mmCIF file with all atom_site columns, C-alpha atoms in Angstrom:
data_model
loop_
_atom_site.group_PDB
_atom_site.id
_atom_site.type_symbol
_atom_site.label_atom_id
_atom_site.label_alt_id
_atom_site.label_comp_id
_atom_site.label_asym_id
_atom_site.label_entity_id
_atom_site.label_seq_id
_atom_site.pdbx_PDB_ins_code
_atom_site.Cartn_x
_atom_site.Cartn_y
_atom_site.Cartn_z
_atom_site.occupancy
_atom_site.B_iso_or_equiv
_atom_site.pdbx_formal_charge
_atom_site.auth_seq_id
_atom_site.auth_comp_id
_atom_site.auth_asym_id
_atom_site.auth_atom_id
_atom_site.pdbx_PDB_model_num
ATOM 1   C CA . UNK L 1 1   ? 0.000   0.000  0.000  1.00 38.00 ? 253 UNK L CA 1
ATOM 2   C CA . UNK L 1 2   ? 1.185   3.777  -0.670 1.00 47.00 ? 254 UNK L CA 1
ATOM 3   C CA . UNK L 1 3   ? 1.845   5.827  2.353  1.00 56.00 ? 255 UNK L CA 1
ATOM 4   C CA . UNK L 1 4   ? 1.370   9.222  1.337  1.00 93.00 ? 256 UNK L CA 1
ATOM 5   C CA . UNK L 1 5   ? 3.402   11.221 4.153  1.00 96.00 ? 257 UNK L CA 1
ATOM 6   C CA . UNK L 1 6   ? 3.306   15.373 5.139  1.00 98.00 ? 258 UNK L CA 1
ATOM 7   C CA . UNK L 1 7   ? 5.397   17.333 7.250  1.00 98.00 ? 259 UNK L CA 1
ATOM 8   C CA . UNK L 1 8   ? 3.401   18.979 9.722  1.00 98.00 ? 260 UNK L CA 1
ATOM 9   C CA . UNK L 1 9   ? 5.698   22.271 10.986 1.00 98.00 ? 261 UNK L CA 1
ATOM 10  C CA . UNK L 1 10  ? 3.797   22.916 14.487 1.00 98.00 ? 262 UNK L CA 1
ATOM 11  C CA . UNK L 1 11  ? 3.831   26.637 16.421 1.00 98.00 ? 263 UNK L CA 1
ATOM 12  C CA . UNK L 1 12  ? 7.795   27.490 15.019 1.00 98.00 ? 264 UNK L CA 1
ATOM 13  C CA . UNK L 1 13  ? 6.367   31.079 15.760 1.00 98.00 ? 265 UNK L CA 1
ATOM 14  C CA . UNK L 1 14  ? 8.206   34.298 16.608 1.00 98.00 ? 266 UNK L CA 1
ATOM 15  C CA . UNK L 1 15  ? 6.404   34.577 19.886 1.00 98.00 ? 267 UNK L CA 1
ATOM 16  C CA . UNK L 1 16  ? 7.643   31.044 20.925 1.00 98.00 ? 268 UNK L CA 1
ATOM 17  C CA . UNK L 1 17  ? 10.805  30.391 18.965 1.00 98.00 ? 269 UNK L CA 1
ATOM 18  C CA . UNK L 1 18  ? 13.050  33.891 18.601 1.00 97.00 ? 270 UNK L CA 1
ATOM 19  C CA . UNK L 1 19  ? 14.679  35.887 21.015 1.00 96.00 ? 271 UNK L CA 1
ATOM 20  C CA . UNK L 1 20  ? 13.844  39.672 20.717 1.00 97.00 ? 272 UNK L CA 1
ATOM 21  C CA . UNK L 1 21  ? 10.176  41.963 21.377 1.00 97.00 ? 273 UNK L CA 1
ATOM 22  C CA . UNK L 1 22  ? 7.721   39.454 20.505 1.00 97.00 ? 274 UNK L CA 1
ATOM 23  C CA . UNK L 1 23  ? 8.448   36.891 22.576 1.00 97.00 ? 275 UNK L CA 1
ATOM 24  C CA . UNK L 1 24  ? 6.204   35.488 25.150 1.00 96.00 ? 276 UNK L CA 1
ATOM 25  C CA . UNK L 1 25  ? 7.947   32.307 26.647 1.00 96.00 ? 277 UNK L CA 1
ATOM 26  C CA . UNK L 1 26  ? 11.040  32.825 27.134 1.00 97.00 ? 278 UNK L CA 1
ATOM 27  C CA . UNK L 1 27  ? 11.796  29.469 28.431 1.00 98.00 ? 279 UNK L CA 1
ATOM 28  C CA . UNK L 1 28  ? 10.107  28.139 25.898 1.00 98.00 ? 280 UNK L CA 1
ATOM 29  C CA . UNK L 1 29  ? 12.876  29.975 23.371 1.00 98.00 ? 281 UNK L CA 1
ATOM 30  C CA . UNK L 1 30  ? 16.322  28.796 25.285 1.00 98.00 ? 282 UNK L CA 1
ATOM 31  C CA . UNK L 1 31  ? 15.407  25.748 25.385 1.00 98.00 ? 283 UNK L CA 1
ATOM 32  C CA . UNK L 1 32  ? 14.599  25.527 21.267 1.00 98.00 ? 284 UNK L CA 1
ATOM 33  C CA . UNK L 1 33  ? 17.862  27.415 21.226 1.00 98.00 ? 285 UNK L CA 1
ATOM 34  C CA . UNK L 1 34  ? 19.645  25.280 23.374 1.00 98.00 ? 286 UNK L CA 1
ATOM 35  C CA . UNK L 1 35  ? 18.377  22.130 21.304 1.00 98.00 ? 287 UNK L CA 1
ATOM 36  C CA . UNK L 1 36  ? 19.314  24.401 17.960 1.00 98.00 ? 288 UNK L CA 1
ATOM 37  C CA . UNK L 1 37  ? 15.641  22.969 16.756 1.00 98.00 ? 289 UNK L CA 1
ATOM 38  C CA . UNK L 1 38  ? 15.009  25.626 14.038 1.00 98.00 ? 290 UNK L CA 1
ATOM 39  C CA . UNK L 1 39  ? 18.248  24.277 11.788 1.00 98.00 ? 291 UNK L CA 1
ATOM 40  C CA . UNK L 1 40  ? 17.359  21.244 12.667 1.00 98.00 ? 292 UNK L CA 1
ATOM 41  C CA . UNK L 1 41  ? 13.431  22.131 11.535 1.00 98.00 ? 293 UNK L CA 1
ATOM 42  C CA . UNK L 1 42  ? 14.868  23.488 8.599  1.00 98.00 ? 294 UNK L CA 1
ATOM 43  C CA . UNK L 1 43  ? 16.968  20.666 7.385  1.00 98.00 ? 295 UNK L CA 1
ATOM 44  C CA . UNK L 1 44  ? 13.874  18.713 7.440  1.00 98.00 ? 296 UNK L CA 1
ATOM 45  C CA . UNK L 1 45  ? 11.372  21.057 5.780  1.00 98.00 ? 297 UNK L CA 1
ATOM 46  C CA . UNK L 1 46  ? 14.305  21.039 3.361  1.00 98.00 ? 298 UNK L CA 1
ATOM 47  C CA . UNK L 1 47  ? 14.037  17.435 2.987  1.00 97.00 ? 299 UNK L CA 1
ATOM 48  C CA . UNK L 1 48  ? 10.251  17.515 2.643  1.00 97.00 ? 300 UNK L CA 1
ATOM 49  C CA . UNK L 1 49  ? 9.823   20.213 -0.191 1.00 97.00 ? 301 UNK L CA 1
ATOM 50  C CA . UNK L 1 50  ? 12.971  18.477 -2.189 1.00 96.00 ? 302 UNK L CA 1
ATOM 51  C CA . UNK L 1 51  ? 10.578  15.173 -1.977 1.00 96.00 ? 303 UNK L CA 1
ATOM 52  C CA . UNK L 1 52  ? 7.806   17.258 -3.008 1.00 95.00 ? 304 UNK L CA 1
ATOM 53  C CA . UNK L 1 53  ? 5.938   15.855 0.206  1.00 96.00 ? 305 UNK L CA 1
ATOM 54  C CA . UNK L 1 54  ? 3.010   18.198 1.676  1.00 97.00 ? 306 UNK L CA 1
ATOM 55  C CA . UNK L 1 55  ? 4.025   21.008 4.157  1.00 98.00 ? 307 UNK L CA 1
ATOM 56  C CA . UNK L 1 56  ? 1.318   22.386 6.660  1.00 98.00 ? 308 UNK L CA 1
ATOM 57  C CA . UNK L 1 57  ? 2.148   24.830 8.728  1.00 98.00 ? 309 UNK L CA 1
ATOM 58  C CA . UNK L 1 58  ? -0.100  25.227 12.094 1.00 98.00 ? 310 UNK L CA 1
ATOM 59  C CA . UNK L 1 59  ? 0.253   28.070 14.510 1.00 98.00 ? 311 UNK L CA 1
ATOM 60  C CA . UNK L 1 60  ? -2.114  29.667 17.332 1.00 98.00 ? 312 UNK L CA 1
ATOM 61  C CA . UNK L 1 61  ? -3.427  32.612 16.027 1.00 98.00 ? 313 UNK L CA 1
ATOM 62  C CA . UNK L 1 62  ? -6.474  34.331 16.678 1.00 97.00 ? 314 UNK L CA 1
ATOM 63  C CA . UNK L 1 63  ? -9.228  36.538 15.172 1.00 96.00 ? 315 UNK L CA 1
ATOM 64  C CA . UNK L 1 64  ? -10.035 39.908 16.263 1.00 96.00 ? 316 UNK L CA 1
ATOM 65  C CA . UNK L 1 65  ? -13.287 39.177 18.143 1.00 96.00 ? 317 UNK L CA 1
ATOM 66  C CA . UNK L 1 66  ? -11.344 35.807 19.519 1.00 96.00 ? 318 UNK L CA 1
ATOM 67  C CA . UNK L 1 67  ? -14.615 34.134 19.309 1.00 94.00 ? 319 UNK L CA 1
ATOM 68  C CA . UNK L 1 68  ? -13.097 30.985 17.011 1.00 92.00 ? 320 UNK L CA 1
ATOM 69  C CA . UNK L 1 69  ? -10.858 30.656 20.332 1.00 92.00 ? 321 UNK L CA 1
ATOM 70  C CA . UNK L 1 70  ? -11.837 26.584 21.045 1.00 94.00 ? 322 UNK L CA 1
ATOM 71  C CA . UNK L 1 71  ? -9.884  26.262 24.100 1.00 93.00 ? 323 UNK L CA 1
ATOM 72  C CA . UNK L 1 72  ? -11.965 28.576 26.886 1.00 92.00 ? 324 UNK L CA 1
ATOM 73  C CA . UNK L 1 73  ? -10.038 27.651 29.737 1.00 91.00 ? 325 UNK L CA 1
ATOM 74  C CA . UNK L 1 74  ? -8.431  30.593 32.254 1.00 94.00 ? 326 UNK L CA 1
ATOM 75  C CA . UNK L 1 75  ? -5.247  29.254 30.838 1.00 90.00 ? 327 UNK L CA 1
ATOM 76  C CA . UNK L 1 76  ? -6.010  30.811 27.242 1.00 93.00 ? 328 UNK L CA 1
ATOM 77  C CA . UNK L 1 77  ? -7.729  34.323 29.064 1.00 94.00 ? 329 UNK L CA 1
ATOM 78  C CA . UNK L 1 78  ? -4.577  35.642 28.700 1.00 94.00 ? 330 UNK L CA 1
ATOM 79  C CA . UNK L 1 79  ? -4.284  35.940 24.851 1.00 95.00 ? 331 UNK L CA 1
ATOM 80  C CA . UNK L 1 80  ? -7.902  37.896 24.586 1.00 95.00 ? 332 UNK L CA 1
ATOM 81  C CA . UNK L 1 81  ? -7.067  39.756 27.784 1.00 96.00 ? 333 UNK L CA 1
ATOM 82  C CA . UNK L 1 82  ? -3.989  41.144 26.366 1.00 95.00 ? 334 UNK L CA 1
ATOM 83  C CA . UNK L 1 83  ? -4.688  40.610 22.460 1.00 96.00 ? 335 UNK L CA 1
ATOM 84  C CA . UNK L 1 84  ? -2.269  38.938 21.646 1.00 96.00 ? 336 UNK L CA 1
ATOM 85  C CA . UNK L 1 85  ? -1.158  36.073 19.040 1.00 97.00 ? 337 UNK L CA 1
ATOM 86  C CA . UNK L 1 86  ? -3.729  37.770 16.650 1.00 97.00 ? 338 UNK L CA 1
ATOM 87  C CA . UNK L 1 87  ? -3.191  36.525 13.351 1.00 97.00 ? 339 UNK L CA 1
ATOM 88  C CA . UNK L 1 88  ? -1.639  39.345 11.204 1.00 96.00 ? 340 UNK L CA 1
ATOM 89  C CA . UNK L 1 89  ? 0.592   40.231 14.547 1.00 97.00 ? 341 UNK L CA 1
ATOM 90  C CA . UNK L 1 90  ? 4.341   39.971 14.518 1.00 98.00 ? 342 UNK L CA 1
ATOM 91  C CA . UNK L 1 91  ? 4.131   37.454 17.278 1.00 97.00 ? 343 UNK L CA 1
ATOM 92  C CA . UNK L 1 92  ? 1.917   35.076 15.491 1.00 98.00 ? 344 UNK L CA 1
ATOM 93  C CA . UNK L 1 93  ? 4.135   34.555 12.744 1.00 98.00 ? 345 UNK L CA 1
ATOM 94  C CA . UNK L 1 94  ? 6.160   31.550 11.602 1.00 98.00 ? 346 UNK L CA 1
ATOM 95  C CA . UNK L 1 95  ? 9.850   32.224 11.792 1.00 98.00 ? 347 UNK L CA 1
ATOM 96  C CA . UNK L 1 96  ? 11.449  33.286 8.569  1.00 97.00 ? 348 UNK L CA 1
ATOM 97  C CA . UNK L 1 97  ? 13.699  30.344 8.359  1.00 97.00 ? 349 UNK L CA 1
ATOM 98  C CA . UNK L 1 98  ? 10.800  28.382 8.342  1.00 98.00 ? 350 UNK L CA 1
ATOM 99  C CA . UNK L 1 99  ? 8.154   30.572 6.564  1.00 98.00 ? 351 UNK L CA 1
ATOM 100 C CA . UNK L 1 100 ? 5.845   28.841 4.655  1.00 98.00 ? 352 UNK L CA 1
ATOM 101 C CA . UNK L 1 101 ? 5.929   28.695 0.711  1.00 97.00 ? 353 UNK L CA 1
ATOM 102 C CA . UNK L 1 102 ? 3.148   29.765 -1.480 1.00 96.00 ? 354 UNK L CA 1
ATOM 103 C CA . UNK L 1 103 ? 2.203   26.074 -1.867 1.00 95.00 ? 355 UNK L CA 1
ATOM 104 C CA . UNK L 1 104 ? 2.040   25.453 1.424  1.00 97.00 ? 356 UNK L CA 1
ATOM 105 C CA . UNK L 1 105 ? -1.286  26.015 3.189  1.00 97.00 ? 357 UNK L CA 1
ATOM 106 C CA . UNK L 1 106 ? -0.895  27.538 7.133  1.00 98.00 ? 358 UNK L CA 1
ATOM 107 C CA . UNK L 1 107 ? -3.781  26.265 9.387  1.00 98.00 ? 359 UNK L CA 1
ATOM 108 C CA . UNK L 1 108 ? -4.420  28.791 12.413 1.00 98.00 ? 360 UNK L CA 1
ATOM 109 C CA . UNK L 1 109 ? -5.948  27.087 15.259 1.00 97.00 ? 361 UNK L CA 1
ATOM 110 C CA . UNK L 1 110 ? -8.083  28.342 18.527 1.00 97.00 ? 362 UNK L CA 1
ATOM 111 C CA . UNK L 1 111 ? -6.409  25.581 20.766 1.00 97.00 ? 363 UNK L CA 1
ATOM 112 C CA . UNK L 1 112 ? -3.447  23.346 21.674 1.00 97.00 ? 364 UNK L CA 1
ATOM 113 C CA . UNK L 1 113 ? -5.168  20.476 19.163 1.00 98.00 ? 365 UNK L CA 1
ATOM 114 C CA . UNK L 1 114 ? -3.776  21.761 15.569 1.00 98.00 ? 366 UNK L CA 1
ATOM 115 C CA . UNK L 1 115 ? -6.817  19.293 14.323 1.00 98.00 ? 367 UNK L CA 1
ATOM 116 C CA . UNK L 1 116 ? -9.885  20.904 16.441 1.00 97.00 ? 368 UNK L CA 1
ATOM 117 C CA . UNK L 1 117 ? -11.912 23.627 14.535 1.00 96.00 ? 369 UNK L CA 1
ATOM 118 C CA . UNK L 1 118 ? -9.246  23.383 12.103 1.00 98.00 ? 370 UNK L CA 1
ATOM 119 C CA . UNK L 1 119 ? -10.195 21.778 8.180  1.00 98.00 ? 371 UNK L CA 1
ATOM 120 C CA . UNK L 1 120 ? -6.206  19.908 8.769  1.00 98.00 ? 372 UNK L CA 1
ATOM 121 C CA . UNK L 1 121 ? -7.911  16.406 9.092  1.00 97.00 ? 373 UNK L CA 1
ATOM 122 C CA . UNK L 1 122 ? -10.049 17.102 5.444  1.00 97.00 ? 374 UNK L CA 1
ATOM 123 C CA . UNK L 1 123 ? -7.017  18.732 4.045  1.00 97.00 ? 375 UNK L CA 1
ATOM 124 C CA . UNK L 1 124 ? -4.605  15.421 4.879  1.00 97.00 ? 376 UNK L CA 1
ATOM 125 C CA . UNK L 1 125 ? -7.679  13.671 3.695  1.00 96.00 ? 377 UNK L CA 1
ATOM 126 C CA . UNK L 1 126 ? -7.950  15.045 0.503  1.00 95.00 ? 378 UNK L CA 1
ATOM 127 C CA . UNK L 1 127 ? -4.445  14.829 -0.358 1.00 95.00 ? 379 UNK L CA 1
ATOM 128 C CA . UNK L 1 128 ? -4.449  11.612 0.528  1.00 96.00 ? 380 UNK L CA 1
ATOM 129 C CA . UNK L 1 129 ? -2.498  11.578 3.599  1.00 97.00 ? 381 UNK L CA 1
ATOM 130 C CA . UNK L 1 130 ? -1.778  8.375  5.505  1.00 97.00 ? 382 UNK L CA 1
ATOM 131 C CA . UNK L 1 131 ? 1.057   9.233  7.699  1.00 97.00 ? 383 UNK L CA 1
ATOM 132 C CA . UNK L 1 132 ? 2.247   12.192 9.315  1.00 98.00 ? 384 UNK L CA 1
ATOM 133 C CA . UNK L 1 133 ? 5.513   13.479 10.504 1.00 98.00 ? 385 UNK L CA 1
ATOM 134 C CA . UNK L 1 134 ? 5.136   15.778 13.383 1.00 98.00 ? 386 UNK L CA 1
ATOM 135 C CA . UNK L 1 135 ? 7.930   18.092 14.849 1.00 98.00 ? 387 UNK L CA 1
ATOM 136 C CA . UNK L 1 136 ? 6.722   21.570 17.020 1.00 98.00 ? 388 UNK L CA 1
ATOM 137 C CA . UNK L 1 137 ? 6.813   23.207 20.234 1.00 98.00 ? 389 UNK L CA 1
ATOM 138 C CA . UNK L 1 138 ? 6.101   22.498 22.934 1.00 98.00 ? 390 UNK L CA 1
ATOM 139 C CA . UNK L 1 139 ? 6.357   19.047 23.014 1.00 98.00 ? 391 UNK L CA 1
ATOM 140 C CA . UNK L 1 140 ? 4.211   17.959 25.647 1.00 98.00 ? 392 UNK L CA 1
ATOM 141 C CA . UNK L 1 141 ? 1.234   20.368 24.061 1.00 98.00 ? 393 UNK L CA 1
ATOM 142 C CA . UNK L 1 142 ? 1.095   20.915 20.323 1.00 98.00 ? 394 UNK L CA 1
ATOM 143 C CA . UNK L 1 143 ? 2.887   17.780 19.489 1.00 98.00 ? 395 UNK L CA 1
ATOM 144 C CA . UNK L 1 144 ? 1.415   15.412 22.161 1.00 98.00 ? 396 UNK L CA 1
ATOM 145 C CA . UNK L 1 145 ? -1.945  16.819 21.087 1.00 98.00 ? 397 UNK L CA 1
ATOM 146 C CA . UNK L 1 146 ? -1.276  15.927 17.223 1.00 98.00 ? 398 UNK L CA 1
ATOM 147 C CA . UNK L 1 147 ? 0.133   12.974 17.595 1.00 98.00 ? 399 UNK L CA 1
ATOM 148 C CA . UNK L 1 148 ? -2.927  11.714 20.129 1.00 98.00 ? 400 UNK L CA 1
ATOM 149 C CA . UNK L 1 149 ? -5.170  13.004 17.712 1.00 98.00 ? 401 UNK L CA 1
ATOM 150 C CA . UNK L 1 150 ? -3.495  11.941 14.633 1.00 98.00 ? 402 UNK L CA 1
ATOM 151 C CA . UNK L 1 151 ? -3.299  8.284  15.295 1.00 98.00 ? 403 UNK L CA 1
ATOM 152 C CA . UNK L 1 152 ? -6.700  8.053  16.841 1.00 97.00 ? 404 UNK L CA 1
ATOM 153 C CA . UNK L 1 153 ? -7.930  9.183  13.512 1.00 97.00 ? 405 UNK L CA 1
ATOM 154 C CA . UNK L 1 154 ? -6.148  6.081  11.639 1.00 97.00 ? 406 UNK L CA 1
ATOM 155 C CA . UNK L 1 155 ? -3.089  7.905  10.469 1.00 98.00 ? 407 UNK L CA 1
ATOM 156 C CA . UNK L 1 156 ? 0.276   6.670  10.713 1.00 98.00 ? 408 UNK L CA 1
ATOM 157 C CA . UNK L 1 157 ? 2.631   9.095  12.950 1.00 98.00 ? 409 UNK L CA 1
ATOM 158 C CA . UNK L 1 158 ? 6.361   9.778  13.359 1.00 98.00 ? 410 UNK L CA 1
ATOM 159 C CA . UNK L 1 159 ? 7.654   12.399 15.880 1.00 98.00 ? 411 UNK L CA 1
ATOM 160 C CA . UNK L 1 160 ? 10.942  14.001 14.955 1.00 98.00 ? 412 UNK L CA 1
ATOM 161 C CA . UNK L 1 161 ? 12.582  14.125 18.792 1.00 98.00 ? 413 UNK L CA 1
ATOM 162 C CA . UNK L 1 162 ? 15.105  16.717 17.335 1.00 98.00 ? 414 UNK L CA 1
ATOM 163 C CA . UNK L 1 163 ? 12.540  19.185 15.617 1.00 98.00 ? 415 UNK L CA 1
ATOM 164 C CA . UNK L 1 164 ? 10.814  19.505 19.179 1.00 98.00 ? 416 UNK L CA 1
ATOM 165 C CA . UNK L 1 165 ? 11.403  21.379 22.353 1.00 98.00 ? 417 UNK L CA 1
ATOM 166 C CA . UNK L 1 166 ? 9.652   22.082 25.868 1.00 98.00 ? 418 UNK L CA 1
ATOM 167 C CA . UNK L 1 167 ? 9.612   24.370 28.189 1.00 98.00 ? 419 UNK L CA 1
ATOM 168 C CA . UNK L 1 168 ? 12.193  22.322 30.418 1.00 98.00 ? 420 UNK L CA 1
ATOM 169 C CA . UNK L 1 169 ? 14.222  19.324 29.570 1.00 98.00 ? 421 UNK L CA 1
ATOM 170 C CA . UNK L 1 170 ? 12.150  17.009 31.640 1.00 98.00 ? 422 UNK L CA 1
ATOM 171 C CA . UNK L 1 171 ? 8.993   17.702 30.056 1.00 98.00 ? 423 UNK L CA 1
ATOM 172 C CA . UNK L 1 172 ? 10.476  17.075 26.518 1.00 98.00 ? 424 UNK L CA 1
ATOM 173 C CA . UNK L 1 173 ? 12.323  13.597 27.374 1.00 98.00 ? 425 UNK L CA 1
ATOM 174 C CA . UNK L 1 174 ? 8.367   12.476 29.656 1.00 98.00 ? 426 UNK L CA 1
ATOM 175 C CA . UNK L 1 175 ? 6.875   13.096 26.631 1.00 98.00 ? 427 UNK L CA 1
ATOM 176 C CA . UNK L 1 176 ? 9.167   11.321 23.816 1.00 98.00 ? 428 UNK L CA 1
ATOM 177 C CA . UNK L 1 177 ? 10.405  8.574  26.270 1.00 98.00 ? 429 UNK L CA 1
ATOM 178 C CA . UNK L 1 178 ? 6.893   7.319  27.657 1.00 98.00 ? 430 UNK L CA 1
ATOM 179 C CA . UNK L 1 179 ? 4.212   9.514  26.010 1.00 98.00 ? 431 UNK L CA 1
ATOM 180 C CA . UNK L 1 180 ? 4.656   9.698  22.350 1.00 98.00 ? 432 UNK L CA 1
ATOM 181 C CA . UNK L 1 181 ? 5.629   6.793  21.814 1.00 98.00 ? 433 UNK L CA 1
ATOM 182 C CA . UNK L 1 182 ? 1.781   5.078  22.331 1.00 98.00 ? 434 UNK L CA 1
ATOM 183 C CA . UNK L 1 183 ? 0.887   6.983  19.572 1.00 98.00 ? 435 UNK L CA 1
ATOM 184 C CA . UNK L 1 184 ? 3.630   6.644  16.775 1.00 98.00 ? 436 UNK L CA 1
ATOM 185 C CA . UNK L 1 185 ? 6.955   6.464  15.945 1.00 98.00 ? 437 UNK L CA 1
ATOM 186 C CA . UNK L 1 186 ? 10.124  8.477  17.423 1.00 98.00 ? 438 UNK L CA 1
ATOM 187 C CA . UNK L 1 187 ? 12.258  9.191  15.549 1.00 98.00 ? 439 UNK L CA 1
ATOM 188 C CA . UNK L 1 188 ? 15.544  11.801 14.647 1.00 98.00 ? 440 UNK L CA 1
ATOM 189 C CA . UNK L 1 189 ? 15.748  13.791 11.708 1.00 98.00 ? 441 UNK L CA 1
ATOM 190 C CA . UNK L 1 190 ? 18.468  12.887 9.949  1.00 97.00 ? 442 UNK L CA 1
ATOM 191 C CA . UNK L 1 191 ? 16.431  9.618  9.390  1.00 98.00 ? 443 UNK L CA 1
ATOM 192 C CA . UNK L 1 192 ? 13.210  11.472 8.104  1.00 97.00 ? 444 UNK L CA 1
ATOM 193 C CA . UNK L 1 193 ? 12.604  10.367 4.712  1.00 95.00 ? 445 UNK L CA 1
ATOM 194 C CA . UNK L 1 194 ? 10.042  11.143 2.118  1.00 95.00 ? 446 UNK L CA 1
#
């Protein structure tokens, strides 16, 4: 049978991933930078589009009125409260060393899930996706969440541990040493192939 595989990039944003005025979790950012996970993002993405394999890109990013906000939990108040991670906002954007192509469609979601209130399933669907390769931050919420979701909706899933970072070490290694893989395949990236 044909495995038809896509990279999906998940929340490489400026508010999350780059040192300077937008950022919004700090720890977040040393520890990507500690774990040089953008080059690393970037050698796969690399990888991908030389395969001609689908790219998504996901991020949080919000509409004005932040009523397509899916996650309404005190922990997401913060982000109306302050307006922030709006979608045409510096903070909210993908980092330029991984910004998205014309061809490649970015999926804005209301939630930690990239695949709730989002069309991602019917897109991977319709392009005939059977197996996903997942790397994001953080990796205990974005790419936890895809991967869960991902698998329990029949696809195949591999999680590059070297495209990922948490907020501290620990929660990275829980989440690729006893979490992640239930629901896929760990893996590095210089063994990605598509």
């Amino acid at each position: 049978m044909m495995t038809e595989k896509a990279l999906l990039m998940l929340d490489y944003q400026v508010a999350l991933c780059e040192d300077g005025p937008h950022l919004k979790a700090p720890p977040l950012q040393a520890q990507v930078a500690q774990r040089d996970v953008l080059a690393t993002a970037e050698r796969v993405l690399e990888k991908a589009r030389a395969a001609g394999a689908l790219v998504v890109h996901v991020r949080l990013a919000f509409d004005p009125s932040y009523k397509l906000r899916t996650n309404r939990l005190p922990r997401f108040d913060p982000y109306e409260t302050n307006r922030t991670m709006l979608a045409d906002s510096p903070e909210s954007q993908i980092v330029k060393a991984l910004a998205p192509i014309e061809t490649e469609p970015v999926v804005d979601k209301g939630c930690v899930d990239p695949f709730i209130g989002t069309p991602l399933r019917e897109l991977l669907a319709a392009e005939g996706v059977t197996e996903v390769v997942l790397g994001g931050v953080a990796t205990n919420l974005v790419v936890e969440s895809a991967a869960r979701h991902a698998s329990d909706s029949g696809l195949q899933v591999s999680v590059v541990e070297d495209m990922c970072a948490s907020f501290a070490p620990e929660l990275h290694t829980f989440a690729m040493e006893k979490v992640l893989p239930l629901f896929g395949t760990v893996t590095r990236a210089a063994d990605v192939t598509f």
